C-alpha positions as a printed Julia matrix, in Angstrom:
217×3 Matrix{Float64}:
 82.57  149.86  124.98
 79.89  148.03  122.94
 76.56  148.86  121.31
 74.76  148.41  124.62
 76.47  151.56  125.89
 74.99  153.73  123.07
 71.72  155.67  123.29
 69.02  153.12  122.59
 67.02  155.64  120.56
 69.87  155.96  118.02
 68.72  155.73  114.4
 72.08  156.67  112.61
 75.49  155.3   113.54
 78.73  156.06  111.7
 81.83  154.13  112.69
 83.65  155.14  109.46
 87.43  154.68  109.82
 87.21  153.48  113.43
 89.48  150.77  114.74
 87.53  148.51  116.91
 87.03  144.72  117.53
 83.69  143.96  115.93
 83.06  140.7   117.74
 83.05  142.6   121.05
 81.52  145.93  119.95
 78.62  144.37  117.97
 77.85  141.68  120.53
 74.25  141.65  121.75
 74.1   141.47  125.53
 73.22  137.96  126.69
 69.71  137.7   128.08
 68.9   141.31  127.27
 66.66  142.84  124.53
 68.32  143.74  121.32
 70.22  147.02  121.46
 69.59  149.84  119.05
 66.35  148.38  117.7
 65.59  151.69  115.91
 68.86  151.7   114.0
 68.29  152.55  110.26
 71.77  153.73  109.05
 75.02  152.03  109.71
 78.27  153.19  108.22
 81.17  150.7   108.76
 83.36  152.06  105.92
 87.04  151.5   106.3
 86.62  149.54  109.52
 89.45  147.2   108.71
 88.71  144.52  111.26
 85.13  143.98  110.09
 85.05  140.59  108.28
 82.51  138.18  106.94
 82.43  136.44  110.3
 80.97  139.49  112.0
 78.31  140.33  109.38
 75.89  137.79  110.92
 75.76  140.02  113.98
 74.03  142.76  111.88
 70.88  140.64  111.63
 69.97  141.84  115.14
 68.91  145.05  113.34
 66.01  144.27  110.92
 65.3   148.0   111.15
 68.47  148.78  109.02
 67.78  150.58  105.76
 71.21  151.68  104.8
 74.47  149.82  105.28
 78.07  150.75  104.14
 80.82  148.18  104.1
 83.09  150.34  101.86
 86.71  149.43  102.19
 86.06  146.33  104.37
 88.35  144.13  102.39
 87.78  141.08  104.68
 84.14  140.97  103.6
 83.31  138.38  100.86
 80.46  136.47   99.26
 80.24  134.11  102.2
 79.59  136.95  104.56
 76.75  138.22  102.43
 75.05  134.91  102.58
 74.89  135.36  106.35
 72.72  138.51  106.07
 70.36  137.84  103.16
 67.18  138.6   105.26
 68.79  141.96  106.22
 69.63  142.73  102.6
 65.95  142.34  101.68
 65.16  145.31  103.98
 67.94  147.69  102.73
 67.31  150.74  100.59
 71.07  151.55  100.29
 73.98  149.22  100.21
 77.7   150.08   99.63
 80.11  147.26   99.1
 82.86  149.21   97.34
 86.37  147.91   98.03
 85.22  144.61   99.51
 86.19  141.1    98.3
 82.74  140.48   96.96
 82.54  139.02   93.47
 79.79  138.48   90.85
 78.34  135.67   93.01
 77.76  138.11   95.81
 76.38  140.71   93.48
 73.93  138.15   92.25
 72.76  137.38   95.82
 72.24  141.15   96.39
 70.18  141.55   93.19
 68.0   138.53   94.05
 67.42  139.44   97.67
 67.57  143.24   97.65
 63.98  143.75   96.85
 63.85  147.29   98.32
 67.27  148.6    97.06
 67.47  151.99   95.48
 71.09  152.8    95.94
 73.7   150.11   95.1
 77.37  150.91   94.99
 79.54  148.1    93.58
 82.66  150.04   92.58
 86.23  149.02   93.34
 85.36  145.3    93.18
 85.98  142.48   90.77
 82.42  142.75   89.38
 82.36  141.86   85.71
 78.63  142.24   85.12
 77.99  138.47   84.88
 75.48  138.77   87.71
 73.32  141.1    85.58
 73.13  138.36   83.02
 72.36  135.66   85.66
 69.35  137.5    87.08
 68.06  139.29   83.9
 64.5   138.21   83.22
 63.79  137.42   86.87
 62.15  140.82   87.66
 62.55  144.53   87.33
 64.81  146.2    89.9
 63.91  149.39   91.78
 67.53  150.73   91.61
 67.91  154.43   91.03
 71.57  154.88   91.73
 74.32  152.43   90.7
 78.07  152.84   90.92
 80.38  150.56   88.94
 83.58  152.6    89.03
 86.87  150.65   88.86
 85.16  147.36   87.91
 85.75  145.18   84.76
 82.17  145.3    83.66
 81.55  144.82   79.9
 79.34  146.47   77.31
 76.96  143.48   76.84
 76.46  143.09   80.61
 75.44  146.74   81.0
 72.7   146.27   78.35
 71.26  143.46   80.5
 71.39  145.73   83.51
 69.58  148.52   81.73
 66.73  146.13   80.85
 66.07  145.64   84.59
 66.3   149.21   85.86
 63.55  151.34   84.32
 63.79  153.99   87.13
 67.62  154.49   86.94
 68.55  158.05   87.63
 72.32  158.0    88.38
 74.96  155.79   86.8
 78.82  155.82   87.12
 80.92  153.18   85.31
 84.68  152.93   84.95
 86.11  149.87   83.27
 89.03  149.05   80.94
 86.46  147.75   78.49
 84.84  151.21   78.04
 86.58  152.25   74.81
 85.38  155.39   73.03
 83.05  153.57   70.62
 81.75  151.37   73.45
 81.06  154.43   75.7
 79.07  156.01   72.86
 76.84  153.0    72.39
 76.34  152.47   76.16
 75.25  156.04   76.67
 72.7   155.74   73.88
 71.2   152.6    75.61
 70.96  154.18   79.13
 67.31  154.41   80.33
 65.67  157.75   79.48
 64.98  158.32   83.19
 68.75  158.64   83.93
 69.9   162.26   84.42
 73.49  161.57   85.43
 75.72  159.34   83.34
 79.49  158.93   83.85
 81.21  156.32   81.75
 85.05  156.25   81.63
 87.78  153.86   80.7
 89.98  154.92   83.6
 88.96  156.21   87.1
 90.84  159.43   87.96
 91.17  158.78   91.71
 92.31  155.13   91.49
 93.42  154.95   95.16
 90.3   156.47   96.59
 86.86  154.99   97.21
 83.77  157.06   96.25
 82.48  157.69   99.79
 78.82  157.59   98.69
 77.49  157.37  102.24
 78.74  160.87  102.98
 76.2   162.32  100.53
 73.03  163.9   102.02
 70.72  161.85   99.82
 71.8   158.61  101.49
 71.72  159.88  105.01
């Protein structure tokens, strides 16, 4: 089975937790029009065989607006560099539990011109990317997850300067001591109506599963 066997009018496709060989399943049929050219939502969370090598195949869907790579631990910064044009079209992106670092986050911030929902939790993100891109432009992000990262206080301040429309923020980092948490909460943009800042994430072995929320779908 491959994407060519699916209904061509499909707009939403969830393969969450499925075991399949992405090189075969995502391969565009040779000499045929692109399959699923109306596809807007693609959930590849916990598809363990999805790697950076296969990400380039996603460029066949410029219609994509929401992409989840949650738990795809074989995906790294190099893979993101293969789909930068695609990232520029996305409204929602989940890279939680991938091998993407600050370099990859920087690429996302620079190219994700339309992003509203960005979920960076459960990665090695330190927040250095926020410093690197601060001053470049304002970001349209409304929802940001930084649970189980190692982001620091000073980096969050740089992030806040770029997200005037922030509405939802979750941060868990070992650097979020009680006094730090208090200062960070004071600095959060006034537009934000949900703020969660903790030193330790309660469900350390579980990802956040943001793409199962109605607001994303």
